[in-house]
Amino acid sequence: MRNKLCAAALSVLVLSTATHAQEMKGDVAWDILAGLTSEVGPRMAGSEAEARARVWAQTRLTALGFTGVASEPFPIRGYVRGRDEASLTAPMPFRLAVTALGYSETTPDKGIEGDVVYFATLDALKAAPAGSLNGKIAFIDHAMKRSQDGSGYGPYGQVRRAGPSIASTKGAAGVVIRSIGTDSHRNPHTGVTNFPEGVKPIPAGAVSNPDADLIARIAGSGKPMRISLTLTGKTTPNMTSGNVIGDLVGSDPSLPPILVGCHLDSWDLGTGAIDDAAGCAIITAAALKAQEGGKLLRTIRVLWAGSEEIGGFGGKAYADKHTEPHALAMESDFGAAKVWRVNTNFWTSNKVLADRIADSLSPMGIVRGSGPVEGGTDVEPVIEKQKLAVVDLNQDGTHYFDLHHTPDDTLDKVDPAELAQNVEAWSRVLKIVGNEPGVIAP
Amino acid sequence: MRNKLCAAALSVLVLSTATHAQEMKGDVAWDILAGLTSEVGPRMAGSEAEARARVWAQTRLTALGFTGVASEPFPIRGYVRGRDEASLTAPMPFRLAVTALGYSETTPDKGIEGDVVYFATLDALKAAPAGSLNGKIAFIDHAMKRSQDGSGYGPYGQVRRAGPSIASTKGAAGVVIRSIGTDSHRNPHTGVTNFPEGVKPIPAGAVSNPDADLIARIAGSGKPMRISLTLTGKTTPNMTSGNVIGDLVGSDPSLPPILVGCHLDSWDLGTGAIDDAAGCAIITAAALKAQEGGKLLRTIRVLWAGSEEIGGFGGKAYADKHTEPHALAMESDFGAAKVWRVNTNFWTSNKVLADRIADSLSPMGIVRGSGPVEGGTDVEPVIEKQKLAVVDLNQDGTHYFDLHHTPDDTLDKVDPAELAQNVEAWSRVLKIVGNEPGVIAP
């Protein structure tokens, strides 16, 4: 009886251990996502938090069985946020929901104040006469709407990237833009702006969409409007950032590896869940899941890049350091919504392989694309340098710019089922390309 | 030729003026809503902005044809917001999205800091031994979910109303609660808390749902957690608030009037669009629309109450001052979503009239309720004092607590078609009760 009981207890134990192991395995992606957002938090490029994230990443990748896990530091010119405040002072007092843009000029502690000149579009600002904004604060509006492929971010994102420098050349003392985002919450969207050599940096902030709506209504009423703007953050040279890499070595280590990228840094307003802890979770879980039927032929290397948000410095550092040949590169950096489309740059040059990839994804409802590939900021430099094959697994971006670069980029925004769909799609692709013995030409 | 042209031009002018007048008429509700939110902005009880709102209200009601328009001041004990900041300092640094609750105790400028004790529910806090929170910061979680009738706000709202005073009696140095709200944005929900006579007020704030999720995850991990809390706002006696009233006098001014209420004050984080500029917009536009077929028998009085948010002071002041008899009272103070149900307290006592009301709303899909009436904070005191008949037009509250008392309570959240549905439903009811010659007994 005792033996029987013991055997039964043992079998329960074995079963439950197996189930637990399976659960743990199934949770690799969620655990990385939850860990980075809840144990590390925001991971601003060059910050102490980003450094903690690298230690966390090395520990986690090693525990997951990656080898050659390394932190590879590089210097950056960073941006350290200060106090972000803005208010309408006319026609009525109203506190705006504002964020500084990265590389904004620093205002005095008491801020600056000026008359507002409203521009409905970036083109309207470009058409403003030289000197016409002397001492004023330019407000730049725009009309970005949601799209599945996120294609609005290219053109409308120029309001953030180039608007402040254009306003500066017209004499503006400061600039405020409508956030480059598609939500309707009082959460502004940050992101970097650029002041090219020779253009005087000026204070530059973004207000939330409801705040921008209010400014547009006041502008429409013709009433004079004034804004007070306090952005005490500082552009800071000589900060240290870094990449973390790790390998799942293939059965033929002499073959060039498959590089899969994401970025470890995040903006500081949220906890960088969809941008881009989710990406690191997806690529890492998929690299492991692809080994389930047996070790792949090729090494899969994960690159958790640093300092993507403020200039793509991690990807450049990786390409400079890792001149050894690579076979193919992919990146996940567009949130955690479902993959809906696949693109490659070898539909014709390597039709058989490309078709196998598309056919493996087709049962999941993932359609073939026909557009150019994008790669991703962190793998682009090595793709360009080595002329690599690329597979893009395009995620649904309909709601991505509701959250991107906002305080709302937090863990609760990720649907575990959608995250798992990403891991499944990625693992199918990695299994195929990781077992491809021949050259994968783009 | 000249005459012909002139006649043509005149007819165009007449047409366009007529169209314009019609548009203006159709837009009474939207114009009030847009005006209060965009020209006045947030209207905190007792503030300069609330005083500006009263002037705005008097001007607008007079222009709309109301008579006896008056501002009726009363003194209040108010709350003046200061700097609201909170951060986790352990197990990792993280800046929380926090708001002070109204009547929170003031912290020193540098804030307070303490170990966090997590309570999943208000009952768990109540069960904590006396003295067990000495010097600590209590965090109170809860599980409020969306409901069409908003019934979660009663029980879960107790976390905000009573939680801080209960924590104080256990020795807590401060309290942070999960916002009483159903959204998932980094926008905390404010609202008043109460420290009864004899209970020491302590600093009390609310964090957004994603922040509360993070705190709950950390609590679940068992790691020690510390919060730094800076809430420099002040409870301030002897501030001036006030109600604004105006009448559309009926054809028999000797009959007691119908009272329709809303509140003019708002919380300060947003612009008080759904809470409660929309209510003032609805009742006022409906009172006018009800006269379209001819003047009503009874006077309709609008009450735009002050200081609802911080204690319902406006409703009490009205009931104290206006001891003249009233016929019936109604209020709109639950957002701007569609009316879905009607309730009265005279289904049986005045069945014929009640049936006429229900029958007039039935074609709009508005169903008969069977629950008790609520009235509304601003009309409740006069209802209780005079034992008045009440009609409740219940709005759909499914998303009301996504926005209520948050920075997100802004104009863009109101759907003009839903606002118009409210005006239509209200005007149907006002037409019926406003033309009722007999006593309307509850």
XYZ file of C-alpha atoms in Angstrom, chain B:
442
model
C -30.375 93.783 -63.296
C -29.152 95.439 -60.204
C -32.467 94.855 -58.445
C -32.553 91.242 -59.537
C -29.033 90.677 -58.238
C -29.940 92.439 -55.052
C -33.037 90.287 -54.562
C -31.030 87.159 -55.240
C -28.367 88.298 -52.817
C -31.013 89.098 -50.216
C -32.666 85.723 -50.577
C -29.278 84.043 -50.148
C -28.674 86.186 -47.091
C -32.097 85.366 -45.622
C -31.626 81.678 -46.314
C -28.169 81.643 -44.817
C -29.336 83.578 -41.772
C -32.191 81.146 -41.282
C -29.834 78.193 -41.630
C -27.428 79.833 -39.244
C -30.141 80.458 -36.681
C -31.237 76.846 -36.968
C -27.668 75.641 -36.550
C -27.267 77.904 -33.541
C -30.444 76.509 -32.044
C -29.367 72.933 -32.690
C -26.036 73.702 -31.135
C -27.177 75.118 -27.789
C -25.934 72.042 -25.944
C -22.655 71.737 -27.825
C -21.990 75.485 -27.507
C -22.415 75.372 -23.736
C -20.206 72.295 -23.496
C -17.498 73.686 -25.786
C -17.672 77.109 -24.146
C -17.330 75.911 -20.574
C -14.464 73.556 -21.431
C -12.601 75.752 -23.933
C -13.290 79.302 -22.743
C -13.402 78.727 -18.996
C -11.481 75.448 -18.567
C -11.286 73.545 -15.255
C -13.646 75.010 -12.636
C -12.489 73.911 -9.219
C -14.912 74.681 -6.381
C -14.096 78.004 -4.760
C -11.534 78.991 -7.361
C -11.191 82.088 -9.503
C -12.060 79.826 -12.453
C -15.346 78.785 -10.867
C -16.165 82.479 -10.355
C -15.376 83.128 -14.049
C -17.659 80.209 -14.896
C -20.521 81.842 -12.987
C -20.095 85.051 -14.974
C -19.957 82.989 -18.176
C -23.095 81.107 -17.118
C -25.063 84.264 -16.337
C -24.115 85.821 -19.654
C -24.992 82.673 -21.584
C -28.313 81.990 -19.830
C -29.392 85.592 -20.303
C -28.481 85.469 -24.001
C -30.520 82.281 -24.344
C -33.625 84.025 -23.008
C -33.675 82.896 -19.376
C -34.986 85.434 -16.891
C -34.264 85.996 -13.223
C -30.711 84.871 -13.939
C -28.802 85.139 -10.677
C -25.551 84.151 -9.082
C -26.099 83.030 -5.504
C -22.849 82.890 -3.531
C -22.135 80.733 -0.486
C -19.009 80.020 1.575
C -17.206 76.672 1.427
C -14.280 74.838 2.903
C -12.336 74.102 -0.306
C -9.199 72.296 -1.363
C -6.422 74.023 -3.318
C -4.189 71.614 -5.218
C -0.427 71.895 -4.851
C 2.344 69.716 -6.254
C 1.353 66.046 -6.582
C 4.289 63.635 -6.805
C 4.872 60.027 -5.813
C 7.614 57.551 -6.539
C 8.544 54.039 -5.677
C 11.942 54.197 -4.022
C 12.176 50.430 -3.509
C 12.472 47.791 -4.916
C 13.347 50.081 -7.854
C 12.957 53.782 -8.563
C 9.747 54.522 -10.453
C 7.750 57.706 -10.799
C 4.058 57.047 -10.196
C 1.163 58.850 -11.869
C -0.560 60.250 -8.788
C -3.165 62.815 -7.783
C -3.988 64.162 -4.361
C -7.478 63.422 -3.099
C -9.521 66.444 -2.057
C -8.989 67.302 1.648
C -5.742 65.303 1.727
C -3.404 66.429 4.496
C -0.467 68.514 3.238
C 2.973 66.879 3.144
C 6.215 68.766 3.696
C 7.695 70.144 0.440
C 10.169 67.290 0.350
C 7.393 64.740 0.898
C 7.111 61.773 3.220
C 8.522 58.300 2.661
C 7.578 54.986 4.160
C 7.313 51.238 3.809
C 4.231 50.195 1.920
C 1.644 47.856 3.415
C -0.577 46.394 0.711
C -4.300 45.779 1.249
C -6.231 44.007 -1.500
C -9.551 45.392 -0.259
C -10.999 47.944 2.116
C -12.121 45.077 4.356
C -8.514 43.872 4.599
C -7.522 47.357 5.786
C -10.356 47.398 8.320
C -9.038 44.099 9.720
C -5.521 45.470 10.301
C -4.659 45.702 14.021
C -4.519 49.121 15.666
C -1.042 50.605 15.444
C 0.037 48.116 12.802
C 0.507 50.901 10.242
C 2.496 53.245 12.464
C 4.726 55.344 10.216
C 3.838 53.311 7.135
C 2.064 54.089 3.898
C -1.050 52.011 3.297
C -1.843 51.029 -0.263
C -5.484 50.080 -0.862
C -6.360 48.085 -3.950
C -9.847 47.125 -5.174
C -11.606 45.471 -8.076
C -14.088 47.971 -9.531
C -15.308 46.915 -12.991
C -17.414 48.643 -15.622
C -21.195 48.532 -15.358
C -23.924 50.238 -17.354
C -25.613 51.710 -14.303
C -22.369 52.706 -12.610
C -23.304 50.766 -9.510
C -19.677 49.889 -8.726
C -19.001 53.469 -7.655
C -20.996 53.123 -4.448
C -19.123 50.247 -2.841
C -15.676 50.651 -4.435
C -15.798 54.439 -4.008
C -15.637 53.773 -0.267
C -11.940 52.994 -0.740
C -11.460 56.665 -1.584
C -14.071 58.187 0.710
C -13.304 56.175 3.862
C -9.992 54.373 3.206
C -7.691 57.234 4.214
C -9.464 57.877 7.520
C -9.449 54.157 8.364
C -5.712 53.964 7.550
C -5.180 56.986 9.790
C -6.848 55.278 12.727
C -4.373 52.371 12.324
C -1.435 54.797 12.538
C -0.597 55.213 8.842
C 1.566 58.200 7.893
C -0.029 58.335 4.464
C -2.254 56.438 2.088
C -2.234 55.688 -1.615
C -5.190 54.043 -3.324
C -5.844 52.492 -6.702
C -7.884 55.112 -8.548
C -11.619 54.598 -8.416
C -11.830 54.135 -12.155
C -12.183 51.573 -14.912
C -9.669 52.738 -17.515
C -6.117 51.568 -18.140
C -4.374 54.883 -18.681
C -1.702 56.645 -16.653
C -4.268 59.182 -15.522
C -5.173 59.006 -11.857
C -8.716 59.756 -10.668
C -9.137 62.388 -7.983
C -12.165 62.985 -5.733
C -12.769 63.902 -2.121
C -11.937 61.874 0.911
C -13.323 62.472 4.375
C -11.628 62.638 7.735
C -14.392 62.623 10.351
C -14.123 64.770 13.455
C -11.455 63.267 15.709
C -9.574 61.402 12.995
C -6.182 62.860 12.137
C -6.037 63.818 8.429
C -3.124 62.201 6.589
C -1.735 62.706 3.081
C -3.892 60.728 0.634
C -3.391 60.164 -3.066
C -4.614 57.940 -5.884
C -2.429 56.339 -8.541
C -3.530 55.276 -12.017
C -4.617 51.715 -12.695
C -1.373 50.705 -14.480
C 0.613 52.059 -11.521
C -1.628 50.155 -9.117
C -1.101 47.009 -11.194
C 2.650 47.439 -10.791
C 2.332 47.949 -7.038
C 0.147 44.828 -6.811
C 2.708 42.797 -8.786
C 5.531 43.948 -6.524
C 3.423 43.200 -3.447
C 2.787 39.751 -4.895
C 6.517 39.181 -5.319
C 7.027 39.778 -1.616
C 9.762 42.348 -2.156
C 9.818 45.214 0.348
C 8.369 48.330 -1.217
C 8.724 51.986 -0.282
C 6.875 55.037 -1.551
C 7.804 58.692 -1.424
C 4.715 60.921 -1.447
C 4.579 64.684 -1.964
C 1.143 66.319 -1.910
C 1.447 70.000 -1.088
C -2.198 70.987 -1.634
C -4.169 72.543 1.217
C -7.622 72.363 2.684
C -8.740 75.996 2.689
C -11.639 77.434 4.697
C -13.698 80.503 3.758
C -13.587 80.240 -0.015
C -16.495 81.590 -2.063
C -18.520 79.399 -4.362
C -21.968 79.921 -5.833
C -24.936 78.661 -7.789
C -26.350 80.172 -10.960
C -30.079 79.906 -11.615
C -32.310 81.034 -14.445
C -35.976 80.584 -15.371
C -38.013 80.020 -18.497
C -41.221 81.381 -17.018
C -44.323 79.301 -17.726
C -47.739 80.510 -18.911
C -49.008 80.042 -15.352
C -46.263 81.434 -13.123
C -48.341 80.665 -10.029
C -47.630 76.937 -10.451
C -44.532 75.557 -8.692
C -41.622 75.216 -11.124
C -39.842 72.169 -12.486
C -36.226 72.224 -11.257
C -33.506 70.839 -13.533
C -29.966 70.630 -12.165
C -26.353 70.120 -13.155
C -23.119 71.381 -11.657
C -20.878 74.126 -12.889
C -17.800 73.254 -10.858
C -15.440 70.506 -11.977
C -12.329 68.773 -10.858
C -9.176 70.515 -12.015
C -7.268 67.708 -13.759
C -9.362 67.841 -16.931
C -11.801 70.460 -18.196
C -14.940 68.929 -16.698
C -16.567 68.026 -20.008
C -18.493 64.914 -18.993
C -18.530 65.999 -15.348
C -20.496 68.112 -15.660
C -20.459 70.706 -18.447
C -22.398 68.121 -20.453
C -25.118 68.074 -17.795
C -25.526 71.854 -17.890
C -25.562 71.688 -21.675
C -28.245 68.987 -21.720
C -30.669 70.470 -19.195
C -30.425 73.961 -20.656
C -30.801 72.952 -24.291
C -33.693 70.646 -23.359
C -35.478 73.355 -21.367
C -35.362 75.559 -24.477
C -36.267 72.764 -26.875
C -39.311 71.859 -24.768
C -40.756 75.323 -25.549
C -40.602 74.786 -29.309
C -44.297 73.956 -29.718
C -45.255 76.869 -27.456
C -44.569 78.098 -23.951
C -45.010 75.448 -21.241
C -47.566 75.805 -18.476
C -44.984 75.621 -15.714
C -41.743 77.504 -15.223
C -38.582 75.496 -15.848
C -35.751 76.569 -13.588
C -32.179 75.565 -14.364
C -29.742 75.212 -11.487
C -26.057 75.234 -12.424
C -24.720 74.368 -8.993
C -21.341 75.218 -7.504
C -19.096 73.006 -5.365
C -20.768 69.693 -6.125
C -17.483 67.841 -6.317
C -16.205 68.605 -2.884
C -19.281 68.031 -0.801
C -22.470 68.907 -2.662
C -22.478 72.374 -1.116
C -24.376 73.986 -4.001
C -27.377 71.709 -3.654
C -27.563 72.346 0.088
C -27.290 76.113 -0.416
C -30.090 76.007 -2.999
C -32.420 74.019 -0.740
C -31.736 76.367 2.171
C -32.379 79.506 0.134
C -35.243 78.344 -2.069
C -37.973 77.301 0.319
C -40.677 78.205 -2.201
C -42.507 75.074 -3.406
C -41.222 73.092 -6.399
C -43.169 70.635 -8.526
C -40.519 68.108 -9.554
C -36.748 67.850 -9.811
C -34.314 66.215 -12.233
C -30.553 66.281 -12.713
C -28.045 65.395 -15.401
C -24.702 64.492 -13.835
C -23.500 61.216 -15.265
C -21.682 62.139 -18.455
C -22.889 62.506 -22.010
C -23.547 58.951 -23.129
C -27.038 58.012 -24.266
C -30.009 57.778 -21.938
C -30.991 54.111 -21.752
C -33.525 53.967 -18.887
C -36.096 56.128 -17.132
C -37.035 55.972 -13.489
C -39.519 57.970 -11.449
C -40.746 57.901 -7.892
C -44.353 58.177 -9.128
C -44.833 55.009 -11.191
C -47.764 54.107 -8.942
C -48.727 57.363 -7.216
C -49.232 59.167 -10.524
C -49.454 56.297 -12.978
C -51.059 58.178 -15.870
C -48.360 60.848 -15.977
C -45.564 58.326 -15.429
C -46.892 56.152 -18.255
C -47.041 59.138 -20.583
C -43.368 59.861 -19.832
C -42.322 56.246 -20.371
C -44.379 55.982 -23.562
C -42.814 59.126 -25.004
C -39.315 57.702 -24.429
C -40.033 54.145 -25.520
C -39.664 54.921 -29.268
C -36.099 56.079 -28.481
C -35.250 52.691 -26.973
C -35.331 54.060 -23.442
C -36.677 51.409 -21.076
C -38.698 51.679 -17.881
C -36.739 51.163 -14.717
C -38.018 49.717 -11.493
C -35.349 50.827 -9.087
C -35.398 53.737 -6.649
C -34.666 57.207 -8.029
C -31.366 58.918 -7.368
C -32.145 62.517 -8.237
C -28.620 63.895 -8.205
C -26.395 65.577 -5.631
C -27.475 69.110 -6.564
C -31.208 68.531 -6.346
C -31.293 65.909 -3.591
C -31.464 68.389 -0.695
C -34.533 70.141 -2.091
C -36.075 66.777 -3.053
C -35.656 65.522 0.501
C -36.831 68.748 2.106
C -39.907 69.179 -0.073
C -40.598 65.470 -0.778
C -40.531 66.112 -4.506
C -41.417 64.018 -7.498
C -38.307 62.961 -9.447
C -37.604 61.708 -12.951
C -34.208 60.075 -13.533
C -32.986 59.762 -17.096
C -30.215 57.188 -16.629
C -27.274 57.574 -18.960
C -25.116 54.672 -20.035
C -22.277 54.643 -17.530
C -20.220 51.835 -19.057
C -17.335 54.181 -19.852
C -18.127 56.983 -17.419
C -15.581 55.837 -14.853
C -12.888 55.667 -17.514
C -12.922 59.472 -17.498
C -14.566 60.634 -14.268
C -12.291 62.957 -12.219
C -9.290 62.384 -14.526
C -7.175 64.592 -16.791
C -8.992 62.820 -19.628
C -12.340 64.498 -18.932
C -12.086 66.725 -22.021
C -14.355 67.870 -24.857
C -13.202 65.245 -27.363
C -14.737 62.525 -25.180
C -18.288 63.704 -25.953
C -20.076 62.354 -29.014
C -22.326 65.151 -30.380
C -24.950 62.596 -31.448
C -25.137 61.133 -27.951
C -25.372 64.611 -26.477
C -28.261 65.370 -28.860
C -30.014 62.136 -27.815
C -29.914 63.363 -24.219
C -31.386 66.730 -25.175
C -34.179 64.993 -27.089
C -35.045 62.648 -24.210
C -34.960 65.460 -21.663
C -37.092 67.782 -23.802
C -39.762 65.060 -24.189
C -39.977 64.669 -20.420
C -39.948 68.401 -19.732
C -42.735 68.966 -22.219
C -44.931 66.467 -20.398
C -44.196 67.478 -16.817
C -44.025 71.171 -17.707
C -47.581 71.030 -19.076
C -48.985 68.977 -16.179
C -51.500 71.207 -14.362
C -52.075 68.958 -11.344
C -49.981 68.154 -8.350
C -47.210 65.654 -9.173
C -47.069 63.508 -6.070
C -44.163 61.120 -5.535
